[in-house]
Amino acid sequence: MTLSEMTLPETTLPDTRLVLSGITKAFGSNQALGGVAVDLRHGEVHAVVGENGAGKSTLMRVLAGHMAADAGRMVLGGQQTRIDRATPGHREGIGFVEQEGGLVAELTGAENLILAEGRGFWSDRRNAGRRIQEVADRFGATVDPDVPVHALSVGERQRLEILIILARGADILILDEPTAALATQDAETLSEIVRGFVSDGGSVFYISHKLHEVKAIADRITVMRRGVVVGHHRSADVTVADLAAEMVGEIDQAGLRRLSQDRDPAPDDDLIEVALGARTQAAHRRSSEPVCVLHNVSAAAPYRGEAALEGLDLRVHAGEVVGVAGVVGSGQSTLAEVLAGLIRPSSGRVELPPGPVAYVPENRHRDAIALSLSIRDNLVLHSHRRPGFRRGPWFNRAVVDRHATEVLAGARVLGAGPEQPVSSLSGGNQQKLVLGRELDEGPALVVAHNPFRGLDVRAIQDVREAVLGACERGAGVVMISPDLDEILQLADRVVVLFGGRIIGEVGADDVDSLGRLMGGVA
Amino acid sequence: MTIFALRSPVSGSAARLGSLKIVAVVVAVTGLVAALLAVVGVNPLAAGIAMWNASLGTPRAVGEVLVRATPLLLIAATLVPSLRAGIYNIGAPGQLAAGALAATLIALNTADLPTGLVLLFCAVGSCVSGMLIAFVPGLLKARWKVNEIISTLAFNFIVIAGLGYLLNGPMQSDFANLPQSDPLPASSSLPTIIPGTRAHIGLIVAIVAVLLLWALQRSRLGYRLRVFGANPSLARQAGVDPRRYVVWLMTLGGAGAGLAGWMQVAAVDHRLYTSIAEPVGYAGLFVALLGALHPVGIVLAALGLGMLLHGGESLQVGAGVSPEIVHVLLGLILFAYAARSPRGAALLGNAKGVMSRWSSSKQ
């Protein structure tokens, strides 16, 4: 495929609903989008794939009117539409489901619909719930529009948000990493809704970096890398391996050289394998020595919508990776914080290793880093107590900085100094920093909660290696994730969490019983 | 957003932009006040000269400026750590009044003791009572998440009303039927540090507080406070107990305000009045914010405010202007500051930082 073919979408087709061309957007010196062209037809799912920072989300924000583009054209339904300024509210006919979810948790689904329509005094309050229900029935989804959103699970919330958008009459739906936090069951329901919507003539932009998923659901796939479109395929004509190679940039020699300058080049075959979701061949390191034992532990949940632990049993041995699977909200956060020593159990016995516990929380910005502080301040969170770091009452900055630089290098966060604000790092580098900081303490237990969330393949590869490295050194690892694939790729054995208890354990190859257990069928 | 802007580290270009903004604000505020003076028929230039002479013209005047700056500086220095953590203790007036009350009671009842002991007792007593008044809202916040702005404000009313009762009843001076205490004995007044002025040793206490605040930046405790201010959840992982920190930060502010109350009553007023906390109490918070929660900033802000307060009192004599013009000026400065913080910072100095933070958090 030549470049000219990629930059000139087929505008002449009669079933074209939307054309974006020449979209550019820069944040300071960072060119997030460099002349991107995509189009969307009636009744299709158009997937946009790419690593983190490829510009997928920025492009969609421009399309939805959340953000102004620096330059470019947009033709929506045959009409030239302004994109040089952000639209207050939403663009007519376009619904954007962002990763974080856009519903007001205190309100019910019906109230959220009323709020979104913004008709104030003239709202049709009485029929709001029924309208959501009608849309749900049309696509065979079940949802209760009359309970507060916070009482719903993550999957139900997302379903509700999509149905609200559809009830408002959107014909273009944008889904940004829709399955990032979904359990298998919810992901299937989601794809049913998407298929139903498309067969009714709706159009969907589907943002993801999970290639198997994209290949299964999309009609066309656009690959982005570093703010430009690098590939454009019909889903039926392309293999997942090709997509992975394109996404990672194996065929772009210039890009490769650029990459190898700013990081340790991992062999690209490995990266492609990570992108494809290949299983890491873990050596048998497991010993019979338990590093951590939870016996009949009950503990209160840290926030609303999360299950409390109720009589949970778990044993983690040195040198093994225990995957904790389960539907989101089954007590994963509670378990993670109990293991990290942040929640005191109300009953039961907790035997934690005497040394430090490495904790990689699920919500990086809320629990793992202080965004407004420097890299140095974020790195010495645990080590700032070390006597060697002090000179009299004050920190010995030279020693601290030497240590910080070492940790950064060890965690493969390159090109960043201790003085820089941590917010200048990409999400992947922030995660590597967190991991580097935690593993630097030489922990006997590593608790990683959804550690790959939002990371691109390179970062996933680095984080994986770091976790497995700790394992090799004799640490027990508890890896919690709603993504079964991620767990299966890394774990030696998998336990399933449901309603605050471990309801079963399966080998890493028994996917069928895993699915049943996650639904609560013991 | 306001808090965020206050805490964010200042880069080179942002600092340049920041100073540019300050110049613009100074010009605008001065212009407004000059116009106001002209409207009421006063030559703004003459008023300005009168204020300058009154605040810096003689050593005595400089001393007066320092006397007014001292409690402001002390309160600001002890409030900064809590403000950096996003805790708004606005109870300085009540805590200051409690400190002044304690100092008065101690001074009136220990007149026979040597000066050194009286000073020590007064200092400790005022400090502890200020801490106690601040401790309660701190505890309420830590335990039951009671909003400290509301609870400290409520305590201001309670303490000032209590003071009013005492000064109209049990503690009222026999001298006149006014709400005031007996004069404090000479043994309790603070030694002056600059001959020929009223500048007293309280200034040294305030400077020590500022130096400690500066040293805090590089210390272990300062690091934990920084993390606590930036992300309490993360601080918990560093072994910080957030509830304890809330209580201690609140109490620290109370200590400073209590000491300031002692200085006001023992070095300036020599009698306890119900108006003891005016305008020092809230002005201390103002100095902390205006000084951008930075040690050097609060020193400059305290001196500037001290000059305005003292100069304003002399305006009546020097230029025939009512001293309230200074309050108008203060109001305008505060207004300019408030306008600067939330949107202004996002639009100008922090626009880049906010954008990059935002985009990095979204991708």
PDB file of C-alpha atoms in Angstrom, chain A residues 65-312:
ATOM      1  CA  GLY A  65     -15.411  17.835  19.435  1.00  0.00           C
ATOM      2  CA  HIS A  66     -13.726  17.560  22.838  1.00  0.00           C
ATOM      3  CA  MET A  67     -10.614  19.115  21.442  1.00  0.00           C
ATOM      4  CA  ALA A  68      -9.771  21.510  18.628  1.00  0.00           C
ATOM      5  CA  ALA A  69      -7.500  20.365  15.820  1.00  0.00           C
ATOM      6  CA  ASP A  70      -4.684  22.638  14.620  1.00  0.00           C
ATOM      7  CA  ALA A  71      -5.572  21.955  11.012  1.00  0.00           C
ATOM      8  CA  GLY A  72      -7.597  19.560   8.909  1.00  0.00           C
ATOM      9  CA  ARG A  73     -10.995  19.010   7.405  1.00  0.00           C
ATOM     10  CA  MET A  74     -14.020  17.097   8.540  1.00  0.00           C
ATOM     11  CA  VAL A  75     -17.002  16.225   6.410  1.00  0.00           C
ATOM     12  CA  LEU A  76     -19.838  14.771   8.466  1.00  0.00           C
ATOM     13  CA  GLY A  77     -22.867  13.462   6.578  1.00  0.00           C
ATOM     14  CA  GLY A  78     -21.868  15.466   3.514  1.00  0.00           C
ATOM     15  CA  GLN A  79     -21.539  18.687   5.525  1.00  0.00           C
ATOM     16  CA  GLN A  80     -18.278  20.522   6.059  1.00  0.00           C
ATOM     17  CA  THR A  81     -17.881  20.738   9.841  1.00  0.00           C
ATOM     18  CA  ARG A  82     -15.594  22.990  11.862  1.00  0.00           C
ATOM     19  CA  ILE A  83     -12.903  21.253  13.849  1.00  0.00           C
ATOM     20  CA  ASP A  84     -10.740  24.240  14.744  1.00  0.00           C
ATOM     21  CA  ARG A  85     -12.527  24.644  18.045  1.00  0.00           C
ATOM     22  CA  ALA A  86     -13.915  22.323  20.675  1.00  0.00           C
ATOM     23  CA  THR A  87     -17.676  21.938  20.869  1.00  0.00           C
ATOM     24  CA  PRO A  88     -19.293  22.428  24.239  1.00  0.00           C
ATOM     25  CA  GLY A  89     -21.187  19.262  25.092  1.00  0.00           C
ATOM     26  CA  HIS A  90     -21.093  16.841  22.225  1.00  0.00           C
ATOM     27  CA  ARG A  91     -21.196  16.874  18.469  1.00  0.00           C
ATOM     28  CA  GLU A  92     -24.596  16.028  17.069  1.00  0.00           C
ATOM     29  CA  GLY A  93     -24.935  12.343  16.253  1.00  0.00           C
ATOM     30  CA  ILE A  94     -21.561  11.310  17.690  1.00  0.00           C
ATOM     31  CA  GLY A  95     -21.316   9.405  20.964  1.00  0.00           C
ATOM     32  CA  PHE A  96     -17.939   8.920  22.628  1.00  0.00           C
ATOM     33  CA  VAL A  97     -17.496   6.271  25.317  1.00  0.00           C
ATOM     34  CA  GLU A  98     -14.214   7.099  26.980  1.00  0.00           C
ATOM     35  CA  GLN A  99     -12.103   4.691  28.963  1.00  0.00           C
ATOM     36  CA  GLU A 100     -12.921   6.282  32.300  1.00  0.00           C
ATOM     37  CA  GLY A 101     -16.663   6.218  31.714  1.00  0.00           C
ATOM     38  CA  GLY A 102     -18.789   9.327  31.487  1.00  0.00           C
ATOM     39  CA  LEU A 103     -21.787   8.719  33.733  1.00  0.00           C
ATOM     40  CA  VAL A 104     -22.577  10.529  36.968  1.00  0.00           C
ATOM     41  CA  ALA A 105     -22.322   7.784  39.569  1.00  0.00           C
ATOM     42  CA  GLU A 106     -24.884   9.229  41.972  1.00  0.00           C
ATOM     43  CA  LEU A 107     -27.651   9.359  39.346  1.00  0.00           C
ATOM     44  CA  THR A 108     -29.619   6.537  37.765  1.00  0.00           C
ATOM     45  CA  GLY A 109     -29.324   5.656  34.099  1.00  0.00           C
ATOM     46  CA  ALA A 110     -32.556   7.459  33.306  1.00  0.00           C
ATOM     47  CA  GLU A 111     -31.356  10.573  35.114  1.00  0.00           C
ATOM     48  CA  ASN A 112     -28.065  10.422  33.242  1.00  0.00           C
ATOM     49  CA  LEU A 113     -29.972  10.399  29.972  1.00  0.00           C
ATOM     50  CA  ILE A 114     -32.003  13.438  31.052  1.00  0.00           C
ATOM     51  CA  LEU A 115     -28.825  15.188  32.123  1.00  0.00           C
ATOM     52  CA  ALA A 116     -27.054  14.408  28.855  1.00  0.00           C
ATOM     53  CA  GLU A 117     -29.904  15.766  26.795  1.00  0.00           C
ATOM     54  CA  GLY A 118     -29.687  19.013  28.727  1.00  0.00           C
ATOM     55  CA  ARG A 119     -33.223  20.099  27.990  1.00  0.00           C
ATOM     56  CA  GLY A 120     -33.758  21.180  31.580  1.00  0.00           C
ATOM     57  CA  PHE A 121     -37.338  22.122  32.220  1.00  0.00           C
ATOM     58  CA  TRP A 122     -38.565  20.427  29.070  1.00  0.00           C
ATOM     59  CA  SER A 123     -36.992  17.050  29.796  1.00  0.00           C
ATOM     60  CA  ASP A 124     -39.157  14.035  29.225  1.00  0.00           C
ATOM     61  CA  ARG A 125     -38.518  12.655  32.692  1.00  0.00           C
ATOM     62  CA  ARG A 126     -41.226  10.071  32.704  1.00  0.00           C
ATOM     63  CA  ASN A 127     -40.152   8.249  29.587  1.00  0.00           C
ATOM     64  CA  ALA A 128     -36.360   8.388  30.003  1.00  0.00           C
ATOM     65  CA  GLY A 129     -36.096   4.968  31.608  1.00  0.00           C
ATOM     66  CA  ARG A 130     -38.406   3.429  29.054  1.00  0.00           C
ATOM     67  CA  ARG A 131     -36.390   4.842  26.180  1.00  0.00           C
ATOM     68  CA  ILE A 132     -33.208   3.252  27.505  1.00  0.00           C
ATOM     69  CA  GLN A 133     -35.094   0.010  27.971  1.00  0.00           C
ATOM     70  CA  GLU A 134     -36.346   0.096  24.398  1.00  0.00           C
ATOM     71  CA  VAL A 135     -32.846   0.500  23.009  1.00  0.00           C
ATOM     72  CA  ALA A 136     -31.655  -2.279  25.289  1.00  0.00           C
ATOM     73  CA  ASP A 137     -34.384  -4.583  24.032  1.00  0.00           C
ATOM     74  CA  ARG A 138     -33.537  -3.773  20.442  1.00  0.00           C
ATOM     75  CA  PHE A 139     -29.971  -4.965  20.942  1.00  0.00           C
ATOM     76  CA  GLY A 140     -30.780  -7.782  23.312  1.00  0.00           C
ATOM     77  CA  ALA A 141     -28.982  -6.223  26.263  1.00  0.00           C
ATOM     78  CA  THR A 142     -30.204  -6.242  29.834  1.00  0.00           C
ATOM     79  CA  VAL A 143     -29.812  -3.150  31.953  1.00  0.00           C
ATOM     80  CA  ASP A 144     -31.657  -1.501  34.811  1.00  0.00           C
ATOM     81  CA  PRO A 145     -32.017   2.232  34.074  1.00  0.00           C
ATOM     82  CA  ASP A 146     -33.534   3.019  37.460  1.00  0.00           C
ATOM     83  CA  VAL A 147     -30.748   2.182  39.906  1.00  0.00           C
ATOM     84  CA  PRO A 148     -27.894   4.574  40.703  1.00  0.00           C
ATOM     85  CA  VAL A 149     -24.899   4.017  38.449  1.00  0.00           C
ATOM     86  CA  HIS A 150     -22.546   3.341  41.358  1.00  0.00           C
ATOM     87  CA  ALA A 151     -24.560   0.225  42.177  1.00  0.00           C
ATOM     88  CA  LEU A 152     -23.712  -1.259  38.770  1.00  0.00           C
ATOM     89  CA  SER A 153     -20.624  -3.255  37.865  1.00  0.00           C
ATOM     90  CA  VAL A 154     -18.061  -1.794  35.480  1.00  0.00           C
ATOM     91  CA  GLY A 155     -19.449  -3.799  32.573  1.00  0.00           C
ATOM     92  CA  GLU A 156     -23.028  -2.747  33.297  1.00  0.00           C
ATOM     93  CA  ARG A 157     -22.003   0.888  33.552  1.00  0.00           C
ATOM     94  CA  GLN A 158     -20.357   0.791  30.175  1.00  0.00           C
ATOM     95  CA  ARG A 159     -23.345  -0.973  28.616  1.00  0.00           C
ATOM     96  CA  LEU A 160     -25.641   1.626  30.150  1.00  0.00           C
ATOM     97  CA  GLU A 161     -23.499   4.467  28.828  1.00  0.00           C
ATOM     98  CA  ILE A 162     -23.598   3.042  25.316  1.00  0.00           C
ATOM     99  CA  LEU A 163     -27.359   2.557  25.493  1.00  0.00           C
ATOM    100  CA  ILE A 164     -27.832   6.128  26.709  1.00  0.00           C
ATOM    101  CA  ILE A 165     -25.773   7.395  23.801  1.00  0.00           C
ATOM    102  CA  LEU A 166     -27.824   5.314  21.392  1.00  0.00           C
ATOM    103  CA  ALA A 167     -31.085   6.430  23.014  1.00  0.00           C
ATOM    104  CA  ARG A 168     -30.007   9.999  22.288  1.00  0.00           C
ATOM    105  CA  GLY A 169     -29.914   9.067  18.625  1.00  0.00           C
ATOM    106  CA  ALA A 170     -26.193   8.863  17.894  1.00  0.00           C
ATOM    107  CA  ASP A 171     -25.337   7.182  14.627  1.00  0.00           C
ATOM    108  CA  ILE A 172     -21.592   7.256  15.166  1.00  0.00           C
ATOM    109  CA  LEU A 173     -20.302   5.476  18.245  1.00  0.00           C
ATOM    110  CA  ILE A 174     -16.711   5.833  19.419  1.00  0.00           C
ATOM    111  CA  LEU A 175     -15.466   3.153  21.801  1.00  0.00           C
ATOM    112  CA  ASP A 176     -12.067   3.862  23.366  1.00  0.00           C
ATOM    113  CA  GLU A 177     -10.443   0.684  24.682  1.00  0.00           C
ATOM    114  CA  PRO A 178     -13.894  -0.619  25.571  1.00  0.00           C
ATOM    115  CA  THR A 179     -12.757  -3.984  26.874  1.00  0.00           C
ATOM    116  CA  ALA A 180      -9.803  -2.746  28.950  1.00  0.00           C
ATOM    117  CA  ALA A 181     -11.619  -3.381  32.219  1.00  0.00           C
ATOM    118  CA  LEU A 182     -14.216  -5.916  31.151  1.00  0.00           C
ATOM    119  CA  ALA A 183     -14.561  -9.555  32.032  1.00  0.00           C
ATOM    120  CA  THR A 184     -15.062 -12.053  29.195  1.00  0.00           C
ATOM    121  CA  GLN A 185     -18.814 -12.214  29.609  1.00  0.00           C
ATOM    122  CA  ASP A 186     -19.260  -8.450  29.471  1.00  0.00           C
ATOM    123  CA  ALA A 187     -16.965  -8.190  26.474  1.00  0.00           C
ATOM    124  CA  GLU A 188     -19.193 -10.646  24.599  1.00  0.00           C
ATOM    125  CA  THR A 189     -22.318  -8.668  25.412  1.00  0.00           C
ATOM    126  CA  LEU A 190     -20.528  -5.541  24.224  1.00  0.00           C
ATOM    127  CA  SER A 191     -19.691  -7.045  20.872  1.00  0.00           C
ATOM    128  CA  GLU A 192     -23.296  -8.176  20.464  1.00  0.00           C
ATOM    129  CA  ILE A 193     -24.494  -4.613  21.005  1.00  0.00           C
ATOM    130  CA  VAL A 194     -21.904  -3.329  18.551  1.00  0.00           C
ATOM    131  CA  ARG A 195     -22.961  -5.858  15.903  1.00  0.00           C
ATOM    132  CA  GLY A 196     -26.624  -5.039  16.408  1.00  0.00           C
ATOM    133  CA  PHE A 197     -25.982  -1.324  16.135  1.00  0.00           C
ATOM    134  CA  VAL A 198     -23.954  -1.740  12.967  1.00  0.00           C
ATOM    135  CA  SER A 199     -26.511  -3.971  11.292  1.00  0.00           C
ATOM    136  CA  ASP A 200     -29.070  -1.222  11.966  1.00  0.00           C
ATOM    137  CA  GLY A 201     -26.896   1.107   9.905  1.00  0.00           C
ATOM    138  CA  GLY A 202     -24.856   2.694  12.703  1.00  0.00           C
ATOM    139  CA  SER A 203     -21.105   3.231  12.441  1.00  0.00           C
ATOM    140  CA  VAL A 204     -18.478   2.507  15.063  1.00  0.00           C
ATOM    141  CA  PHE A 205     -14.921   3.673  15.621  1.00  0.00           C
ATOM    142  CA  TYR A 206     -13.302   1.015  17.758  1.00  0.00           C
ATOM    143  CA  ILE A 207     -10.058   1.990  19.478  1.00  0.00           C
ATOM    144  CA  SER A 208      -7.940  -0.797  20.861  1.00  0.00           C
ATOM    145  CA  HIS A 209      -4.574  -2.401  20.896  1.00  0.00           C
ATOM    146  CA  LYS A 210      -5.896  -5.890  21.409  1.00  0.00           C
ATOM    147  CA  LEU A 211      -5.443  -7.216  17.922  1.00  0.00           C
ATOM    148  CA  HIS A 212      -7.361 -10.498  18.110  1.00  0.00           C
ATOM    149  CA  GLU A 213     -10.379  -8.672  19.433  1.00  0.00           C
ATOM    150  CA  VAL A 214     -10.149  -6.010  16.752  1.00  0.00           C
ATOM    151  CA  LYS A 215      -9.779  -8.540  13.989  1.00  0.00           C
ATOM    152  CA  ALA A 216     -12.888 -10.344  15.176  1.00  0.00           C
ATOM    153  CA  ILE A 217     -15.156  -7.321  15.362  1.00  0.00           C
ATOM    154  CA  ALA A 218     -13.945  -4.797  12.779  1.00  0.00           C
ATOM    155  CA  ASP A 219     -14.695  -4.498   9.076  1.00  0.00           C
ATOM    156  CA  ARG A 220     -11.750  -2.236   8.426  1.00  0.00           C
ATOM    157  CA  ILE A 221      -8.639  -1.565  10.458  1.00  0.00           C
ATOM    158  CA  THR A 222      -6.471   1.538  10.455  1.00  0.00           C
ATOM    159  CA  VAL A 223      -3.069   1.298  12.108  1.00  0.00           C
ATOM    160  CA  MET A 224      -1.528   4.405  13.632  1.00  0.00           C
ATOM    161  CA  ARG A 225       1.978   4.985  14.855  1.00  0.00           C
ATOM    162  CA  ARG A 226       3.420   8.197  16.280  1.00  0.00           C
ATOM    163  CA  GLY A 227       0.608  10.394  15.084  1.00  0.00           C
ATOM    164  CA  VAL A 228       0.320   9.143  11.510  1.00  0.00           C
ATOM    165  CA  VAL A 229      -1.620   6.429   9.742  1.00  0.00           C
ATOM    166  CA  VAL A 230       0.782   3.663   8.737  1.00  0.00           C
ATOM    167  CA  GLY A 231      -1.653   1.108   7.454  1.00  0.00           C
ATOM    168  CA  HIS A 232      -5.181   0.717   6.293  1.00  0.00           C
ATOM    169  CA  HIS A 233      -6.707  -2.726   5.767  1.00  0.00           C
ATOM    170  CA  ARG A 234      -9.896  -4.634   5.278  1.00  0.00           C
ATOM    171  CA  SER A 235     -10.129  -6.846   8.277  1.00  0.00           C
ATOM    172  CA  ALA A 236     -10.555  -9.972   6.181  1.00  0.00           C
ATOM    173  CA  ASP A 237      -7.379  -9.288   4.221  1.00  0.00           C
ATOM    174  CA  VAL A 238      -4.894  -8.902   7.016  1.00  0.00           C
ATOM    175  CA  THR A 239      -3.377 -11.176   9.616  1.00  0.00           C
ATOM    176  CA  VAL A 240      -2.947 -10.326  13.253  1.00  0.00           C
ATOM    177  CA  ALA A 241       0.783 -10.806  12.889  1.00  0.00           C
ATOM    178  CA  ASP A 242       0.956  -8.225  10.101  1.00  0.00           C
ATOM    179  CA  LEU A 243      -1.009  -5.773  12.203  1.00  0.00           C
ATOM    180  CA  ALA A 244       1.299  -6.348  15.152  1.00  0.00           C
ATOM    181  CA  ALA A 245       4.362  -5.778  13.019  1.00  0.00           C
ATOM    182  CA  GLU A 246       2.894  -2.618  11.588  1.00  0.00           C
ATOM    183  CA  MET A 247       1.838  -1.323  14.969  1.00  0.00           C
ATOM    184  CA  VAL A 248       5.215  -1.916  16.553  1.00  0.00           C
ATOM    185  CA  GLY A 249       6.941  -0.516  13.506  1.00  0.00           C
ATOM    186  CA  GLU A 250       9.108  -3.422  12.464  1.00  0.00           C
ATOM    187  CA  ILE A 251       8.944  -2.473   8.819  1.00  0.00           C
ATOM    188  CA  ASP A 252       9.843   1.144   9.469  1.00  0.00           C
ATOM    189  CA  GLN A 253      13.631   1.040   9.474  1.00  0.00           C
ATOM    190  CA  ALA A 254      14.022   4.740  10.144  1.00  0.00           C
ATOM    191  CA  GLY A 255      11.661   4.440  13.054  1.00  0.00           C
ATOM    192  CA  LEU A 256      13.610   1.516  14.380  1.00  0.00           C
ATOM    193  CA  ARG A 257      16.805   3.455  14.371  1.00  0.00           C
ATOM    194  CA  ARG A 258      15.064   6.267  16.172  1.00  0.00           C
ATOM    195  CA  LEU A 259      13.698   3.877  18.714  1.00  0.00           C
ATOM    196  CA  SER A 260      16.972   2.171  19.365  1.00  0.00           C
ATOM    197  CA  GLN A 261      18.436   5.536  20.260  1.00  0.00           C
ATOM    198  CA  ASP A 262      16.060   6.218  23.069  1.00  0.00           C
ATOM    199  CA  ARG A 263      15.779   2.747  24.481  1.00  0.00           C
ATOM    200  CA  ASP A 264      17.309  -0.609  24.784  1.00  0.00           C
ATOM    201  CA  PRO A 265      16.055  -2.312  21.642  1.00  0.00           C
ATOM    202  CA  ALA A 266      14.183  -5.447  22.530  1.00  0.00           C
ATOM    203  CA  PRO A 267      14.258  -7.908  19.661  1.00  0.00           C
ATOM    204  CA  ASP A 268      11.245  -7.064  17.560  1.00  0.00           C
ATOM    205  CA  ASP A 269      10.116 -10.652  17.264  1.00  0.00           C
ATOM    206  CA  ASP A 270       9.611 -10.634  21.002  1.00  0.00           C
ATOM    207  CA  LEU A 271       7.598  -7.450  20.807  1.00  0.00           C
ATOM    208  CA  ILE A 272       5.371  -8.852  18.114  1.00  0.00           C
ATOM    209  CA  GLU A 273       4.830 -11.915  20.223  1.00  0.00           C
ATOM    210  CA  VAL A 274       3.807  -9.717  23.142  1.00  0.00           C
ATOM    211  CA  ALA A 275       1.432  -7.858  20.872  1.00  0.00           C
ATOM    212  CA  LEU A 276      -0.013 -11.172  19.783  1.00  0.00           C
ATOM    213  CA  GLY A 277      -0.414 -12.289  23.355  1.00  0.00           C
ATOM    214  CA  ALA A 278       1.966 -15.196  23.352  1.00  0.00           C
ATOM    215  CA  ARG A 279       2.480 -16.989  26.616  1.00  0.00           C
ATOM    216  CA  THR A 280       5.731 -16.499  28.420  1.00  0.00           C
ATOM    217  CA  GLN A 281       7.472 -19.786  28.968  1.00  0.00           C
ATOM    218  CA  ALA A 282       8.082 -19.683  32.634  1.00  0.00           C
ATOM    219  CA  ALA A 283      10.709 -21.946  34.081  1.00  0.00           C
ATOM    220  CA  HIS A 284       9.775 -24.028  37.066  1.00  0.00           C
ATOM    221  CA  ARG A 285      11.050 -21.942  39.874  1.00  0.00           C
ATOM    222  CA  ARG A 286       8.333 -22.547  42.377  1.00  0.00           C
ATOM    223  CA  SER A 287       9.447 -23.692  45.777  1.00  0.00           C
ATOM    224  CA  SER A 288       7.319 -25.154  48.525  1.00  0.00           C
ATOM    225  CA  GLU A 289       8.145 -22.222  50.769  1.00  0.00           C
ATOM    226  CA  PRO A 290       5.090 -19.973  51.188  1.00  0.00           C
ATOM    227  CA  VAL A 291       5.916 -16.272  51.307  1.00  0.00           C
ATOM    228  CA  CYS A 292       2.422 -15.232  52.129  1.00  0.00           C
ATOM    229  CA  VAL A 293      -0.582 -16.997  53.621  1.00  0.00           C
ATOM    230  CA  LEU A 294      -4.096 -15.628  53.960  1.00  0.00           C
ATOM    231  CA  HIS A 295      -6.373 -17.820  55.997  1.00  0.00           C
ATOM    232  CA  ASN A 296     -10.117 -17.171  56.257  1.00  0.00           C
ATOM    233  CA  VAL A 297      -9.531 -13.431  55.856  1.00  0.00           C
ATOM    234  CA  SER A 298     -12.355 -10.927  55.921  1.00  0.00           C
ATOM    235  CA  ALA A 299     -11.740  -7.259  55.235  1.00  0.00           C
ATOM    236  CA  ALA A 300     -13.823  -4.204  54.400  1.00  0.00           C
ATOM    237  CA  ALA A 301     -13.730  -2.892  50.834  1.00  0.00           C
ATOM    238  CA  PRO A 302     -11.760   0.328  50.265  1.00  0.00           C
ATOM    239  CA  TYR A 303     -14.484   1.964  48.173  1.00  0.00           C
ATOM    240  CA  ARG A 304     -18.073   1.621  47.081  1.00  0.00           C
ATOM    241  CA  GLY A 305     -18.832  -0.888  44.347  1.00  0.00           C
ATOM    242  CA  GLU A 306     -16.007  -3.176  45.409  1.00  0.00           C
ATOM    243  CA  ALA A 307     -16.625  -6.438  47.229  1.00  0.00           C
ATOM    244  CA  ALA A 308     -15.342  -6.965  50.757  1.00  0.00           C
ATOM    245  CA  LEU A 309     -13.293 -10.076  51.425  1.00  0.00           C
ATOM    246  CA  GLU A 310     -15.287 -12.781  53.103  1.00  0.00           C
ATOM    247  CA  GLY A 311     -13.300 -15.719  54.350  1.00  0.00           C
ATOM    248  CA  LEU A 312     -10.613 -15.694  51.686  1.00  0.00           C
TER     249      LEU A 312
END
